[in-house]
Short mmCIF file of C-alpha atoms in Angstrom, two decimals:
data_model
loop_
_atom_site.label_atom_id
_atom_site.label_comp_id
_atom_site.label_asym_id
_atom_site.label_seq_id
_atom_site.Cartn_x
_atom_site.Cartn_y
_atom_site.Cartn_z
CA UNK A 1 -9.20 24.57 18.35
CA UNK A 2 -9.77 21.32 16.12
CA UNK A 3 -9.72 22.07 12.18
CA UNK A 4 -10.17 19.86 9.15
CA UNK A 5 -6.97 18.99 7.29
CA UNK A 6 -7.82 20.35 3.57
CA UNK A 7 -5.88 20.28 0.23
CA UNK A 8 -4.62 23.87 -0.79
CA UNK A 9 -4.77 25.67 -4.26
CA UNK A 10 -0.71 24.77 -4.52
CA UNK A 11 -1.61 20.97 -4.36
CA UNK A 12 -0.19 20.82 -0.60
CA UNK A 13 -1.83 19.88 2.19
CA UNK A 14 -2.66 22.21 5.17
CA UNK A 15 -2.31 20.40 8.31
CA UNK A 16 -3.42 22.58 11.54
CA UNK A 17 -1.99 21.93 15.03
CA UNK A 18 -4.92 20.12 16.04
CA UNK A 19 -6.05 18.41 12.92
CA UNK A 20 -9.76 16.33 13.27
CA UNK A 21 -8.94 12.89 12.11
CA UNK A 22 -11.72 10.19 11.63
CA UNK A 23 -10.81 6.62 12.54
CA UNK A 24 -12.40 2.88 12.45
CA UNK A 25 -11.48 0.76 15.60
CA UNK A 26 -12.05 -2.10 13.24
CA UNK A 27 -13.89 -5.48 13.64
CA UNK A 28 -12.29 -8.84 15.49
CA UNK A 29 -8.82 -7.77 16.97
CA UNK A 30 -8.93 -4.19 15.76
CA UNK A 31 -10.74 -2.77 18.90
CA UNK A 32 -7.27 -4.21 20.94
CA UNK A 33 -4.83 -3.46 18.34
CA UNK A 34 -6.79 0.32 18.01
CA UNK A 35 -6.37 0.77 21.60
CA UNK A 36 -2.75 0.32 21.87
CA UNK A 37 -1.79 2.09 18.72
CA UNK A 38 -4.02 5.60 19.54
CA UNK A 39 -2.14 5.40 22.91
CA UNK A 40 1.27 5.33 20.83
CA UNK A 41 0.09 8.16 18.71
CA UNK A 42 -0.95 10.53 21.76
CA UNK A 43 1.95 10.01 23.60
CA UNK A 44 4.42 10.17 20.14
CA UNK A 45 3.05 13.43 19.39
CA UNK A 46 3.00 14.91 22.94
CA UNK A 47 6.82 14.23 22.86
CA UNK A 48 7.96 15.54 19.76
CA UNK A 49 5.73 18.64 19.97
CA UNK A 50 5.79 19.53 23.71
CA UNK A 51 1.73 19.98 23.45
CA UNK A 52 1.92 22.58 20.90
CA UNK A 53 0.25 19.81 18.42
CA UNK A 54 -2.52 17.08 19.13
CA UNK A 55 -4.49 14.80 16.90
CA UNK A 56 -8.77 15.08 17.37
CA UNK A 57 -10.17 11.62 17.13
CA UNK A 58 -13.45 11.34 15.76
CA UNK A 59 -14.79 7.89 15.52
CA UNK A 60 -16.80 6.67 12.68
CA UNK A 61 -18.88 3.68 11.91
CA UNK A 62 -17.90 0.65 9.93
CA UNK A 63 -17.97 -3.38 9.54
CA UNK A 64 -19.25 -5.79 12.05
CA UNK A 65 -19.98 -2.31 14.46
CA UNK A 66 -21.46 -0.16 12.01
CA UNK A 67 -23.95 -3.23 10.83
CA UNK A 68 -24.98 -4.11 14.51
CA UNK A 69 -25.94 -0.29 15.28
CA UNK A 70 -27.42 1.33 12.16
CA UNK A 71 -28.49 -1.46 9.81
CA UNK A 72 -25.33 -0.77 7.03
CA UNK A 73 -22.06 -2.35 6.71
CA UNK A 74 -20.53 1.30 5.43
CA UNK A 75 -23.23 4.22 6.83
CA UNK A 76 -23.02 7.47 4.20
CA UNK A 77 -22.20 9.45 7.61
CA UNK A 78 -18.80 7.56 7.79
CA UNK A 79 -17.91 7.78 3.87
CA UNK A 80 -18.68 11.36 4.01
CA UNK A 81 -16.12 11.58 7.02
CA UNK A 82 -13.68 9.98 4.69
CA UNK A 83 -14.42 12.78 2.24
CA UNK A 84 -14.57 15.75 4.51
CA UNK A 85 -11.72 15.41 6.80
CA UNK A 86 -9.26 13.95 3.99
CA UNK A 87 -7.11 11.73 6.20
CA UNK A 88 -8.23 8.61 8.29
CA UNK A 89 -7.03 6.05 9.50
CA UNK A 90 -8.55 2.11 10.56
CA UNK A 91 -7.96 -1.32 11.99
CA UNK A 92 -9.23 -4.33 10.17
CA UNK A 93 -12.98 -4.70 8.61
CA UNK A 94 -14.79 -7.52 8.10
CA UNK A 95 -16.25 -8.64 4.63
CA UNK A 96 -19.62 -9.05 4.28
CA UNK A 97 -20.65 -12.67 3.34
CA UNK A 98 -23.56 -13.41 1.19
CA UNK A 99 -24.24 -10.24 -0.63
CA UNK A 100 -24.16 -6.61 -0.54
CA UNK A 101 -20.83 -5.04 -0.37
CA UNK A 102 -18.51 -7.02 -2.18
CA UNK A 103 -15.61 -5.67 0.10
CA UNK A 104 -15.66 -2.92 2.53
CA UNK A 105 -12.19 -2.12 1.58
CA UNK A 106 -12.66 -1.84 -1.77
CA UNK A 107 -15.39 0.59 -1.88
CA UNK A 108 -13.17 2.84 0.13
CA UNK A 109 -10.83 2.78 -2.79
CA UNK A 110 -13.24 2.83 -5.32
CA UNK A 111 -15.59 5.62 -3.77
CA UNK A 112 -12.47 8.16 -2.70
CA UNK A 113 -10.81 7.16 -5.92
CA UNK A 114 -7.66 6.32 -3.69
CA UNK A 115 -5.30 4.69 -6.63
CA UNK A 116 -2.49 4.20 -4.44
CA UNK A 117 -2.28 1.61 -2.56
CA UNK A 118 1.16 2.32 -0.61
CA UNK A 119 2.84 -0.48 1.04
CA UNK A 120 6.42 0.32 2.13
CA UNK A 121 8.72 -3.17 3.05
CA UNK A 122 11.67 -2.78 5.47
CA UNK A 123 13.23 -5.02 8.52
CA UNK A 124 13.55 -4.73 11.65
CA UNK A 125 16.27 -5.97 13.29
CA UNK A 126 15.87 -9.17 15.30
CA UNK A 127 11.99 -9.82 13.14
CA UNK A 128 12.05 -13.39 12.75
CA UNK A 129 12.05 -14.00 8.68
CA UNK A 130 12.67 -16.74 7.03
CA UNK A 131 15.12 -14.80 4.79
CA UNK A 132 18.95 -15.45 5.22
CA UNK A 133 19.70 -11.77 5.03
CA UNK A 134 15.93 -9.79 5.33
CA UNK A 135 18.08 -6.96 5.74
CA UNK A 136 18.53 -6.62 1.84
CA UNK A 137 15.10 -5.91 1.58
CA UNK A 138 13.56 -2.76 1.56
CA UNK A 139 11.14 -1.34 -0.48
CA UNK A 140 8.06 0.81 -1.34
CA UNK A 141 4.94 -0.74 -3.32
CA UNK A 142 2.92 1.32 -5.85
CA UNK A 143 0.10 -1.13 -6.44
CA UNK A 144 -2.39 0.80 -8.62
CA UNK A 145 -5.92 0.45 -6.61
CA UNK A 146 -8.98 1.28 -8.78
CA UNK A 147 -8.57 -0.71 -11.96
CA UNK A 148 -7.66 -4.24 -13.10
CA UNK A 149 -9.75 -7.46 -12.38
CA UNK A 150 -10.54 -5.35 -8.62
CA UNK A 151 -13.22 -3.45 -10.95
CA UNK A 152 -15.60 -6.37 -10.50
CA UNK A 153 -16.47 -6.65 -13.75
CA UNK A 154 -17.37 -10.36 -13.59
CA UNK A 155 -20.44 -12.84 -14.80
CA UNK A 156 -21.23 -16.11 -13.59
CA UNK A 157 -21.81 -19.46 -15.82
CA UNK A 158 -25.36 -20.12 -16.27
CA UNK A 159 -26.49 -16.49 -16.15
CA UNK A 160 -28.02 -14.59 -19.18
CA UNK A 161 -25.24 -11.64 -18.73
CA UNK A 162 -22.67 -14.68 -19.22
CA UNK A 163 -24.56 -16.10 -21.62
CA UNK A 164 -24.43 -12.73 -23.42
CA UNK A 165 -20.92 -12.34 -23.04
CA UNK A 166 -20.18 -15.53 -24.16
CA UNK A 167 -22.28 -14.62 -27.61
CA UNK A 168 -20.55 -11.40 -28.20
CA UNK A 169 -17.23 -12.80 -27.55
CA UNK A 170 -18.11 -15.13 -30.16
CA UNK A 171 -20.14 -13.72 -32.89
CA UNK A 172 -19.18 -10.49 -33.27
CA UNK A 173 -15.66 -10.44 -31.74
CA UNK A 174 -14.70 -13.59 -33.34
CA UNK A 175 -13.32 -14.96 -30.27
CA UNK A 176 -12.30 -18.88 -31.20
CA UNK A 177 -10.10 -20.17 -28.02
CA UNK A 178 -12.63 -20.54 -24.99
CA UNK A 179 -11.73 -23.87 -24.32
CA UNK A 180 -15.39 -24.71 -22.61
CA UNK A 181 -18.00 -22.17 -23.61
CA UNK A 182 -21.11 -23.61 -21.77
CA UNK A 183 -19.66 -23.57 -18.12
CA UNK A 184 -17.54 -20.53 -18.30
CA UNK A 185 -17.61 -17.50 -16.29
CA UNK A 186 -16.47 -14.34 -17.40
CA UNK A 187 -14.45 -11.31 -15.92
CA UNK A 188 -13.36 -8.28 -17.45
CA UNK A 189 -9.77 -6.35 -16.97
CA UNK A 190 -9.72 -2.42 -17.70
CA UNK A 191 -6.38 -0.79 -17.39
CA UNK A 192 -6.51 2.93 -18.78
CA UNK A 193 -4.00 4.83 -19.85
CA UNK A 194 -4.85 7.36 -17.50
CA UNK A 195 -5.17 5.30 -14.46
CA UNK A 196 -1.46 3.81 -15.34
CA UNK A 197 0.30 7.03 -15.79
CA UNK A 198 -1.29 8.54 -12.33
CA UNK A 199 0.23 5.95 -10.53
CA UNK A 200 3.54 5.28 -12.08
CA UNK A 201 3.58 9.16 -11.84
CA UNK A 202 3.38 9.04 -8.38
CA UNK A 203 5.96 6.05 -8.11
CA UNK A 204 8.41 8.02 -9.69
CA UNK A 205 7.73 11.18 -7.89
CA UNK A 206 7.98 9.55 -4.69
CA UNK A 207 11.33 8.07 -5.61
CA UNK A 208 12.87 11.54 -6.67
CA UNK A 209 11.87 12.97 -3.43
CA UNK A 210 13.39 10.09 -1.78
CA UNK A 211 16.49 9.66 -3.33
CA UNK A 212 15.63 6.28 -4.30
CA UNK A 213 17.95 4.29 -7.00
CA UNK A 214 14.89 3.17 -8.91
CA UNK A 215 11.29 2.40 -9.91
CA UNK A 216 10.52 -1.13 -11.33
CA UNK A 217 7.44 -1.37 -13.42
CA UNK A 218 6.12 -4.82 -13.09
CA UNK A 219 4.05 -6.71 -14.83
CA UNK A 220 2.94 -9.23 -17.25
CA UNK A 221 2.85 -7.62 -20.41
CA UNK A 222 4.41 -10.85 -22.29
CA UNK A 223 1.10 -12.63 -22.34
CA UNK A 224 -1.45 -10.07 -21.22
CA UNK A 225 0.10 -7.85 -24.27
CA UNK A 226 -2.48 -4.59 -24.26
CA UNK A 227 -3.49 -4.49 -20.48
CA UNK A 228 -0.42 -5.20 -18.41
CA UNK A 229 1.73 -4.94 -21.55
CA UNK A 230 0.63 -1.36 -22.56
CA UNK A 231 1.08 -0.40 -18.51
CA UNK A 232 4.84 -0.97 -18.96
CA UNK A 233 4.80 1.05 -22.05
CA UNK A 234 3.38 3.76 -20.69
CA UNK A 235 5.45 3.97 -17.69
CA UNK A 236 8.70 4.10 -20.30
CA UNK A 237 6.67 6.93 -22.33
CA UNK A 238 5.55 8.86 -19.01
CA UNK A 239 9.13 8.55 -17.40
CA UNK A 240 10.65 10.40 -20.36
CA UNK A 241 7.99 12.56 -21.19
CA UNK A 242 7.91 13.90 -17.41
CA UNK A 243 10.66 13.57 -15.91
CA UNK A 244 13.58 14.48 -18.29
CA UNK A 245 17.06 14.43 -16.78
CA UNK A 246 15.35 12.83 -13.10
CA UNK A 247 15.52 9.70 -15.01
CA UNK A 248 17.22 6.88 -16.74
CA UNK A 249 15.33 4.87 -18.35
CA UNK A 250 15.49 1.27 -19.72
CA UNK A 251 15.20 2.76 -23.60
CA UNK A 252 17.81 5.29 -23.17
CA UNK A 253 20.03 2.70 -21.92
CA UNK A 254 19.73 1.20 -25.56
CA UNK A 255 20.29 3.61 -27.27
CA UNK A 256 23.60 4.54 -25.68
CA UNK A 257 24.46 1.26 -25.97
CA UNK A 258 24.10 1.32 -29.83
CA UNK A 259 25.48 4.66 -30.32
CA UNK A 260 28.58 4.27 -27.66
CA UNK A 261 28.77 0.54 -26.63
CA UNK A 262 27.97 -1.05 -23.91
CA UNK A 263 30.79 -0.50 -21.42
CA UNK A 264 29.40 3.30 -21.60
CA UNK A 265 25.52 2.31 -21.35
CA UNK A 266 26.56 0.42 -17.80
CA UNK A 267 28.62 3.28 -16.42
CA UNK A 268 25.74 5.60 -16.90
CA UNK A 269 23.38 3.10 -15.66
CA UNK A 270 25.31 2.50 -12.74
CA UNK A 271 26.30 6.55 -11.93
CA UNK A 272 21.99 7.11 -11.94
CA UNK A 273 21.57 4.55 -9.52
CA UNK A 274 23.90 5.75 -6.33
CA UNK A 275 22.65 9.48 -6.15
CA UNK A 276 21.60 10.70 -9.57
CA UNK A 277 19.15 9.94 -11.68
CA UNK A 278 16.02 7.25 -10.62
CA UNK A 279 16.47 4.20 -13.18
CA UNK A 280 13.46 3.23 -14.60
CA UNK A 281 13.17 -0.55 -15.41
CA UNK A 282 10.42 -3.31 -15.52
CA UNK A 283 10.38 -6.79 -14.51
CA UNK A 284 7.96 -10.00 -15.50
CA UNK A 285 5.81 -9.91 -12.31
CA UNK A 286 7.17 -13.85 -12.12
CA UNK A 287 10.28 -13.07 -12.62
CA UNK A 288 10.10 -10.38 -10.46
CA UNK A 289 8.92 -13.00 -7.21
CA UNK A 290 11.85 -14.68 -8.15
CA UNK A 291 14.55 -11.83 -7.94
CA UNK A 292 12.80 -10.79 -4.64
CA UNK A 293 14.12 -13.55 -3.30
CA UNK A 294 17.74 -14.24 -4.44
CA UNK A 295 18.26 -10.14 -5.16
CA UNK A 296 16.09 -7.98 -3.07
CA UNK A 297 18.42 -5.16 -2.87
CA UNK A 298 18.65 -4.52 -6.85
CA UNK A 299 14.81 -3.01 -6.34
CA UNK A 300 13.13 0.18 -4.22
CA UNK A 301 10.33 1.76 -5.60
CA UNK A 302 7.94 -0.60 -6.88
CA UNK A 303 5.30 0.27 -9.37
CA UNK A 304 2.24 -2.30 -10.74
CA UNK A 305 -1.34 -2.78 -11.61
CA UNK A 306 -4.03 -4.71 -8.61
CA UNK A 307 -3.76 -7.85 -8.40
CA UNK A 308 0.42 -8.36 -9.01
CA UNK A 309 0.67 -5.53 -6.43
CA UNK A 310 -1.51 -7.82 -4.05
CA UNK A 311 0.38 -10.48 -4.64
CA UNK A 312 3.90 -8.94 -4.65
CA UNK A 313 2.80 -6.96 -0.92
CA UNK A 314 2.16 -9.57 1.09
CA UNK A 315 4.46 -11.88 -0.24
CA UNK A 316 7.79 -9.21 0.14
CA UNK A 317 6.03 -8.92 3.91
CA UNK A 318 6.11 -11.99 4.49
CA UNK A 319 10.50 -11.91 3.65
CA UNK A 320 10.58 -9.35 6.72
CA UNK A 321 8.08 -10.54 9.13
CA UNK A 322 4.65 -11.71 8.05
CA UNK A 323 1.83 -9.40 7.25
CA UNK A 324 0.96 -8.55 11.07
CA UNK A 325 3.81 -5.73 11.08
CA UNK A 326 2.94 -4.60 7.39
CA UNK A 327 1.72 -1.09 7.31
CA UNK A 328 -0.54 0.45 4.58
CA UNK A 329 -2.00 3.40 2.96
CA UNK A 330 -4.76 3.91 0.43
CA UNK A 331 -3.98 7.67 -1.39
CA UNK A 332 -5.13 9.62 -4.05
CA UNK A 333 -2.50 12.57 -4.54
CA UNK A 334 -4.29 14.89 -6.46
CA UNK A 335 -7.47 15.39 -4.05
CA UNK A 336 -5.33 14.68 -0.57
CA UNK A 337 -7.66 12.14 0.41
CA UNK A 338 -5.78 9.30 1.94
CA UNK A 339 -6.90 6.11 4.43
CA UNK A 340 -4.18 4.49 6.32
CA UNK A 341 -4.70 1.10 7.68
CA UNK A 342 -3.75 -2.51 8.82
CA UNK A 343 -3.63 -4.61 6.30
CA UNK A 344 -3.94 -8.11 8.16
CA UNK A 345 -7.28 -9.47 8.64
CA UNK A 346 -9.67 -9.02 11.59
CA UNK A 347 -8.56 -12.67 12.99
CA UNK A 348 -11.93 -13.08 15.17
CA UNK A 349 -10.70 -15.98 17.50
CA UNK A 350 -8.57 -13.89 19.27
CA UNK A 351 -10.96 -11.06 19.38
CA UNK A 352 -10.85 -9.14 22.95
CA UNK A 353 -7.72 -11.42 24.33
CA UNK A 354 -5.23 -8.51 24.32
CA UNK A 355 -2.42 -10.45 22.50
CA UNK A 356 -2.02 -9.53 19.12
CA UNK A 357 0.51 -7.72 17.43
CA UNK A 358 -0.68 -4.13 16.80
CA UNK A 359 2.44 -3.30 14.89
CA UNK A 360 0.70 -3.55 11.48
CA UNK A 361 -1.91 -0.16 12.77
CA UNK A 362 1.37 1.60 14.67
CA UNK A 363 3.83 1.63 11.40
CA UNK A 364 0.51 2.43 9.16
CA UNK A 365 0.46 5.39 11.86
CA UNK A 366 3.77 6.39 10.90
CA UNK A 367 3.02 6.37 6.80
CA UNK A 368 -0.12 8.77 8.33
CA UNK A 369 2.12 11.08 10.33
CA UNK A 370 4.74 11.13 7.20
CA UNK A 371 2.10 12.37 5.14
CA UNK A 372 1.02 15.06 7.66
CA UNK A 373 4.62 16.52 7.43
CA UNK A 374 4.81 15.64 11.34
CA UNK A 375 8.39 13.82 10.34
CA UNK A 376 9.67 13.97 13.91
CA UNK A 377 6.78 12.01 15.57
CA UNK A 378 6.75 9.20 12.52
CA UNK A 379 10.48 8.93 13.20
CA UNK A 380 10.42 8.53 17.11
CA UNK A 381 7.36 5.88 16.44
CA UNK A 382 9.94 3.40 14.13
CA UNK A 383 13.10 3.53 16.46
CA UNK A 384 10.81 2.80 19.66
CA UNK A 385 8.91 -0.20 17.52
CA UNK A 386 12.18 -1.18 16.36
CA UNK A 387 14.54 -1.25 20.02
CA UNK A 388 11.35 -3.16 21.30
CA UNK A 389 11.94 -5.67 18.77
CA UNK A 390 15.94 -5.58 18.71
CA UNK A 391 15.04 -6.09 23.01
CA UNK A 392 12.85 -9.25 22.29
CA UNK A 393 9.98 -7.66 23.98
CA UNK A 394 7.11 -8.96 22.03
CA UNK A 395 3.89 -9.72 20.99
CA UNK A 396 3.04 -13.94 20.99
CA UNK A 397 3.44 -13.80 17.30
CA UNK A 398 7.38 -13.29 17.49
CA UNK A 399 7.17 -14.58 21.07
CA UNK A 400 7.37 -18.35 19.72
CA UNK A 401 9.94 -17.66 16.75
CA UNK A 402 12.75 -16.04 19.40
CA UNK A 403 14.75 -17.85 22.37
CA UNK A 404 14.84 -15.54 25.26
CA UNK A 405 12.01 -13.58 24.67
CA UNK A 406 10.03 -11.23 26.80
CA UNK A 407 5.68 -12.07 26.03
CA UNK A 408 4.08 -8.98 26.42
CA UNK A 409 0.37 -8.60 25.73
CA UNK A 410 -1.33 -6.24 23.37
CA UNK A 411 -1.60 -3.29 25.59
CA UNK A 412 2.00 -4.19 27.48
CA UNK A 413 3.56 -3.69 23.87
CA UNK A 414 2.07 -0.03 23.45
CA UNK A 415 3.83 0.77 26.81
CA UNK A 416 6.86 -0.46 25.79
CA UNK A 417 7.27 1.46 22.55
CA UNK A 418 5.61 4.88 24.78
CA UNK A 419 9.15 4.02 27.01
CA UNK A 420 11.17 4.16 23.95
CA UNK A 421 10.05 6.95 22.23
#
């Protein structure tokens, strides 16, 4: 019998045998790409659980879909899905143009309170990258979801709430360095305390459990001092506070460099990082790009506020692949509630031709089934995606980036992970 997945009094989720799981096909290419990737899921839990466990689909309303059948963009039936059944899962949604809901995605985030967004980076063998060894990079994103300039805090030049602004700023805040006052639009950037320490929390928790050499908080605290500046700090001052001897963090490697040298400092820096304790650094988000590049393997678990994390995701993708194999969740830890999706666009053009990559909804299908505890299934999902890749038997995407490659359509791809699993 099909059962809700709910959060118990422990904090841990209860996931039945045949768990009800709400889903959006998605608008443009997400109908093809949802087709193949449900057929992956069936079959990958059939498999590993000899019919002792199977998922309950329930489809639910959104985008392009929703908006041609009931009138709304994002119907209350569907967000109150999201909210009942705790885990879901979706292909690509379009964004309203021209008013109403700013983005479809973002009021997810905002209205679950999902301050996660989780975007893990690793490479497949034989993904064509324009990375001389993509190899070296593997990592896990913490980019914190609910806060930052994604708040939408903004006013436009010409208005009276700018106009407003621009008088407070000025008069009673004593603001002197708006370089052009009478055409300037405003936006605002909160970052609490609160919403910092939740998610570097859940960085460093997730590295623990892991094994992980270390978190990286990064931002851009040398000119945005109190916003992405005080997000640093806090991460330092949660990390110790916390975490105690799971740790090593950045300060404590100061001070035993001033009280036993430096030579000492290193060793214990070094002994943390290969199977002790999780280092605990930061980087200038910049800087960061940078090192991505020349050093990926120095980093793992990466913790930052919205818009570096947008940045940072899709450009470390890009190093292993492009963003049409990069998987994604949305989570809030505390309440369970999480929404697992692809994180490319809807790409309308190719719309109903059966020939995209649907890679991007199958690996954000194994984050789902990793979250569920089913460990077995996720695992049998990423060896079949990745021997279909390592056997050049792909989508047109890689098709035209590898010599001797088999094209397989949308659908065609979906059988040939099912015959790997």
């Amino acid at each position: 019998m099909a059962e809700k997945i709910y959060m118990k009094e422990d904090g841990h989720l209860h996931v039945p045998h045949h768990p009800i799981i709400p889903f959006i096909e998605g608008d443009g290419i997400g109908p093809d790409i949802w087709k193949a990737g449900v057929r992956v899921f069936d079959a990958v839990v059939e498999k590993a659980y000899q019919g002792e466990r199977k998922i309950e689909w329930l489809e639910v309303l959104a985008g392009e879909k929703a908006y041609n059948m009931t009138g709304s963009w994002m119907p209350d039936e569907t967000m109150q899905a999201f909210k009942d059944y705790l885990i879901s899962i979706k292909g690509p949604l379009t964004t309203p143009v021209g008013g109403g809901i700013r983005s479809l995605n973002v009021a997810l985030r905002q209205e679950l309170d999902l301050y996660v967004c989780l975007r893990p980076v690793k490479y497949f063998e034989g993904v064509p990258s324009p990375m001389w060894h993509p190899e070296k990079v593997n990592m896990v994103i913490f980019r914190e979801n609910t806060e930052d300039i994604y708040a939408g805090i903004e006013f436009m030049t010409g208005t009276k709430e700018a106009d407003k602004m621009l008088k407070f700023l000025v008069e009673e805040m004593g603001v002197k360095n708006i370089r052009f006052p009478e055409t300037t639009s405003f936006g605002i950037k909160p970052v609490s305390r609160e919403g910092s320490e939740r998610l570097i929390r859940s960085a460093i928790e997730y590295a623990v459990e892991h094994r992980m050499p270390s978190v990286t908080i990064v931002h851009k605290g040398n000119i945005m001092k109190f916003t992405e500046g005080a997000f640093k700090n806090w991460g330092y001052e949660l990390a110790e506070r916390e975490f105690g001897d799971k740790v090593y963090t950045w300060n404590q490697w100061e001070a035993t460099k001033k009280e036993s040298g430096e030579a000492v400092a290193n060793e214990e820096m070094k002994v943390a990082g290969i199977g002790g304790r999780v280092i605990i650094k930061d980087a200038i988000a910049d800087n960061f790009l940078q090192q991505a590049l020349l050093a990926p393997q120095d980093y793992s678990v990466i913790a930052t506020l919205n818009l570096n994390g947008d940045y940072i995701s899709d450009a470390l993708a890009a190093q292993v692949g492009g963003i049409g194999i990069a998987p994604g969740a949305n989570i809030n830890y505390k309440t369970g509630h999480a929404v697992f999706e692809a994180t490319h666009g809807t790409a309308p053009r190719f719309a109903n031709t059966n020939t995209m990559n649907p890679s991007s909804v199958i690996l954000s299908g194994v984050m789902m089934l990793e979250y569920m505890g089913w460990n077995d299934a996720a695992e049998l999902i990423t060896h079949a995606v990745g021997k279909a890749i390592k056997n050049k038997k792909v989508t047109i995407d890689f098709h035209k980036l590898m010599e001797g490659a088999t094209l397989l359509k949308t659908n065609e791809f979906a059988d040939e992970i099912i015959r790997n699993l």
